[in-house]
Amino acid sequence: MGNRVMLTLLLCLCSTNLLPSALAIWLTLPGTGTKCVSEEIQNNVVVLADYVVIPNDPSHSPSIAVKVTSPYGNTLHHSENTTHGNFAFTTQETGNYLACFWVDGHNPGGGQVNVNLDWKIGIAAKDWDSVARKEKIEGVELELRKLEGAVEAIHENLLYLKGREAEMRAVSEKTNARVAWFSIMSLGICISVSALQLWYLKRFFQKKKLI
């Protein structure tokens, strides 16, 4: 029984690697232009992110502008003339969430600007220290609670992927049906045109008394 429990925990630990839960990204922004990061996220998922400008020259502190938008174009976070910040939200839509960064003109040194972005999603965004203090749990019990949350997240991801696969299958079947009907219609038109051509040629030759 103990070996079975350990095997289950090991599998859960391995499964957490399948979750796109945390991303540490290093962005190099050009002097002019925008660089964006996107992530496809399901509905009702917590997103936390921290960003900070890493100056090449300590005497100059370039500033940037940040804008985060939802799949439907709603602005979730917008900040200008900043060197660091964070944003947090719970997704209301399923799709690609976009975080765009650009130098907003306050760049005394000119050139490129480096930004470090720490992007956390779902289970990785949960404040486990607060949970441990509130529920007075620690050690193995806390790790088990984390694994439980990871399993729930994996289950939700599997349901989401299953739904997307069903939608794609429905679209594929609908497209195949339309193509089949179009092919049948095209064949019917070709047969009708051929029959009309034969009828016209027959009448033409009959009028000319060639047949």
Short mmCIF file of C-alpha atoms in Angstrom, two decimals:
data_model
loop_
_atom_site.label_atom_id
_atom_site.label_comp_id
_atom_site.label_asym_id
_atom_site.label_seq_id
_atom_site.Cartn_x
_atom_site.Cartn_y
_atom_site.Cartn_z
CA MET A 1 0.00 0.00 0.00
CA GLY A 2 2.85 2.38 0.90
CA ASN A 3 4.60 1.72 -2.41
CA ARG A 4 1.37 2.44 -4.27
CA VAL A 5 1.00 5.79 -2.48
CA MET A 6 4.60 6.71 -3.23
CA LEU A 7 4.11 5.77 -6.90
CA THR A 8 0.99 7.94 -7.07
CA LEU A 9 2.86 10.90 -5.56
CA LEU A 10 5.72 10.41 -7.99
CA LEU A 11 3.32 10.38 -10.92
CA CYS A 12 1.67 13.55 -9.65
CA LEU A 13 5.05 15.24 -9.33
CA CYS A 14 5.91 14.27 -12.89
CA SER A 15 2.53 15.44 -14.12
CA THR A 16 3.05 18.93 -12.72
CA ASN A 17 5.75 19.40 -15.35
CA LEU A 18 2.98 19.33 -17.94
CA LEU A 19 1.43 22.48 -16.50
CA PRO A 20 2.40 25.84 -18.08
CA SER A 21 2.31 27.34 -14.60
CA ALA A 22 5.36 29.59 -14.36
CA LEU A 23 7.53 31.40 -16.86
CA ALA A 24 10.66 33.45 -16.16
CA ILE A 25 11.32 35.49 -19.31
CA TRP A 26 14.13 37.84 -20.24
CA LEU A 27 13.01 40.43 -22.79
CA THR A 28 15.26 42.73 -24.78
CA LEU A 29 13.23 45.71 -25.95
CA PRO A 30 14.41 47.66 -28.99
CA GLY A 31 14.78 51.43 -28.83
CA THR A 32 11.66 51.73 -30.95
CA GLY A 33 8.98 49.10 -31.33
CA THR A 34 7.09 46.69 -29.13
CA LYS A 35 7.81 43.20 -27.84
CA CYS A 36 4.94 41.02 -26.64
CA VAL A 37 4.48 37.77 -24.73
CA SER A 38 1.32 35.70 -25.18
CA GLU A 39 -0.09 32.73 -23.31
CA GLU A 40 -3.20 30.67 -24.02
CA ILE A 41 -5.11 30.46 -20.73
CA GLN A 42 -8.45 28.95 -19.79
CA ASN A 43 -11.34 30.73 -18.12
CA ASN A 44 -11.28 31.38 -14.34
CA VAL A 45 -7.51 31.03 -13.89
CA VAL A 46 -5.43 33.29 -11.63
CA VAL A 47 -2.52 35.11 -13.30
CA LEU A 48 0.24 36.92 -11.43
CA ALA A 49 3.25 38.66 -12.97
CA ASP A 50 6.14 40.87 -11.87
CA TYR A 51 8.34 42.82 -14.25
CA VAL A 52 11.44 44.92 -13.67
CA VAL A 53 13.82 46.86 -15.91
CA ILE A 54 17.45 45.73 -15.71
CA PRO A 55 19.54 48.80 -16.64
CA ASN A 56 22.81 48.32 -18.49
CA ASP A 57 24.17 51.44 -16.84
CA PRO A 58 23.34 51.95 -13.13
CA SER A 59 23.49 55.74 -13.61
CA HIS A 60 20.66 55.62 -16.15
CA SER A 61 17.28 54.09 -15.36
CA PRO A 62 15.22 53.74 -18.55
CA SER A 63 11.46 53.52 -18.23
CA ILE A 64 8.99 51.41 -20.16
CA ALA A 65 5.27 51.14 -20.85
CA VAL A 66 3.30 47.94 -20.30
CA LYS A 67 -0.11 46.89 -21.58
CA VAL A 68 -1.88 43.58 -20.91
CA THR A 69 -4.97 42.66 -22.95
CA SER A 70 -7.47 39.81 -22.95
CA PRO A 71 -8.37 37.69 -26.01
CA TYR A 72 -11.28 40.07 -26.74
CA GLY A 73 -9.07 43.17 -26.49
CA ASN A 74 -10.01 44.30 -22.98
CA THR A 75 -7.21 46.12 -21.17
CA LEU A 76 -6.31 44.33 -17.93
CA HIS A 77 -3.23 46.36 -17.02
CA HIS A 78 -1.67 49.54 -18.41
CA SER A 79 1.29 51.40 -16.98
CA GLU A 80 3.60 54.04 -18.44
CA ASN A 81 6.90 55.64 -17.42
CA THR A 82 7.72 52.80 -15.03
CA THR A 83 10.78 50.73 -14.21
CA HIS A 84 9.00 47.94 -12.35
CA GLY A 85 5.53 46.74 -11.52
CA ASN A 86 3.16 43.84 -11.35
CA PHE A 87 -0.30 42.82 -12.45
CA ALA A 88 -2.79 40.25 -11.25
CA PHE A 89 -6.14 39.16 -12.58
CA THR A 90 -8.48 36.19 -12.89
CA THR A 91 -9.24 35.29 -16.49
CA GLN A 92 -12.81 35.81 -17.67
CA GLU A 93 -12.23 34.55 -21.21
CA THR A 94 -10.48 31.57 -22.74
CA GLY A 95 -7.80 32.39 -25.30
CA ASN A 96 -4.47 34.17 -25.78
CA TYR A 97 -3.59 36.82 -23.21
CA LEU A 98 -1.06 39.36 -24.46
CA ALA A 99 1.48 41.37 -22.46
CA CYS A 100 3.28 44.03 -24.52
CA PHE A 101 6.31 46.08 -23.46
CA TRP A 102 7.95 49.07 -25.14
CA VAL A 103 10.32 51.93 -24.31
CA ASP A 104 8.12 54.96 -23.73
CA GLY A 105 10.71 57.61 -24.60
CA HIS A 106 12.29 58.10 -21.18
CA ASN A 107 15.52 56.33 -22.07
CA PRO A 108 18.49 58.67 -21.48
CA GLY A 109 21.05 56.13 -22.60
CA GLY A 110 19.19 55.12 -25.76
CA GLY A 111 19.48 51.68 -27.30
CA GLN A 112 17.96 48.46 -26.03
CA VAL A 113 16.33 47.90 -22.65
CA ASN A 114 16.32 44.59 -20.77
CA VAL A 115 13.23 43.51 -18.84
CA ASN A 116 12.81 40.51 -16.58
CA LEU A 117 9.27 39.10 -16.49
CA ASP A 118 8.11 36.53 -13.93
CA TRP A 119 4.76 35.18 -15.17
CA LYS A 120 2.82 32.75 -12.96
CA ILE A 121 -0.41 30.97 -13.87
CA GLY A 122 -2.88 28.84 -11.96
CA ILE A 123 -1.37 26.62 -9.30
CA ALA A 124 1.97 28.48 -9.36
CA ALA A 125 0.21 31.79 -8.67
CA LYS A 126 -1.39 30.56 -5.46
CA ASP A 127 -0.01 31.98 -2.22
CA TRP A 128 0.81 28.72 -0.44
CA ASP A 129 2.40 30.51 2.52
CA SER A 130 -0.94 32.18 3.28
CA VAL A 131 -2.74 28.87 2.88
CA ALA A 132 -0.32 27.17 5.27
CA ARG A 133 -0.73 29.90 7.89
CA LYS A 134 -4.51 30.03 7.54
CA GLU A 135 -5.07 26.26 7.71
CA LYS A 136 -2.10 25.60 10.02
CA ILE A 137 -0.52 22.97 7.81
CA GLU A 138 3.10 22.37 6.92
CA GLY A 139 5.58 19.80 5.68
CA VAL A 140 4.15 16.74 3.96
CA GLU A 141 0.55 17.92 4.40
CA LEU A 142 1.32 21.17 2.59
CA GLU A 143 3.06 19.30 -0.23
CA LEU A 144 0.05 16.99 -0.52
CA ARG A 145 -2.22 20.03 -0.75
CA LYS A 146 -0.02 21.39 -3.56
CA LEU A 147 -0.22 18.04 -5.35
CA GLU A 148 -3.99 18.04 -4.95
CA GLY A 149 -4.15 21.46 -6.55
CA ALA A 150 -1.86 20.31 -9.36
CA VAL A 151 -4.04 17.25 -10.03
CA GLU A 152 -7.15 19.43 -10.17
CA ALA A 153 -5.39 21.78 -12.60
CA ILE A 154 -4.31 18.83 -14.79
CA HIS A 155 -7.89 17.51 -14.77
CA GLU A 156 -9.22 20.91 -15.82
CA ASN A 157 -6.61 21.09 -18.60
CA LEU A 158 -7.61 17.65 -19.85
CA LEU A 159 -11.29 18.66 -19.88
CA TYR A 160 -10.37 21.84 -21.74
CA LEU A 161 -8.33 19.92 -24.31
CA LYS A 162 -11.16 17.41 -24.69
CA GLY A 163 -13.61 20.24 -25.35
CA ARG A 164 -11.27 21.86 -27.88
CA GLU A 165 -10.81 18.51 -29.64
CA ALA A 166 -14.59 18.05 -29.82
CA GLU A 167 -15.00 21.56 -31.27
CA MET A 168 -12.29 20.92 -33.88
CA ARG A 169 -13.83 17.56 -34.76
CA ALA A 170 -17.25 19.20 -35.20
CA VAL A 171 -15.77 21.90 -37.43
CA SER A 172 -13.90 19.26 -39.47
CA GLU A 173 -17.02 17.16 -39.94
CA LYS A 174 -19.04 20.23 -40.94
CA THR A 175 -16.35 21.24 -43.44
CA ASN A 176 -16.20 17.72 -44.89
CA ALA A 177 -19.99 17.70 -45.28
CA ARG A 178 -19.89 21.04 -47.10
CA VAL A 179 -17.10 19.83 -49.38
CA ALA A 180 -19.07 16.66 -50.16
CA TRP A 181 -22.21 18.63 -51.02
CA PHE A 182 -20.16 21.05 -53.14
CA SER A 183 -18.58 18.13 -55.01
CA ILE A 184 -22.00 16.56 -55.64
CA MET A 185 -23.38 19.90 -56.80
CA SER A 186 -20.38 20.48 -59.09
CA LEU A 187 -20.79 17.01 -60.57
CA GLY A 188 -24.51 17.64 -61.12
CA ILE A 189 -23.79 20.96 -62.85
CA CYS A 190 -21.16 19.32 -65.08
CA ILE A 191 -23.59 16.54 -66.06
CA SER A 192 -26.37 19.08 -66.74
CA VAL A 193 -24.09 21.27 -68.87
CA SER A 194 -22.87 18.24 -70.82
CA ALA A 195 -26.47 17.12 -71.45
CA LEU A 196 -27.42 20.62 -72.63
CA GLN A 197 -24.42 20.70 -74.93
CA LEU A 198 -25.38 17.33 -76.47
CA TRP A 199 -29.00 18.48 -76.89
CA TYR A 200 -27.89 21.75 -78.51
CA LEU A 201 -25.46 20.01 -80.89
CA LYS A 202 -28.11 17.44 -81.85
CA ARG A 203 -30.64 20.15 -82.71
CA PHE A 204 -27.98 22.12 -84.58
CA PHE A 205 -27.03 19.13 -86.75
CA GLN A 206 -30.70 18.30 -87.30
CA LYS A 207 -31.38 21.82 -88.55
CA LYS A 208 -28.40 21.61 -90.86
CA LYS A 209 -29.75 18.19 -91.94
CA LEU A 210 -26.44 16.61 -91.15
CA ILE A 211 -28.09 13.83 -89.16
#
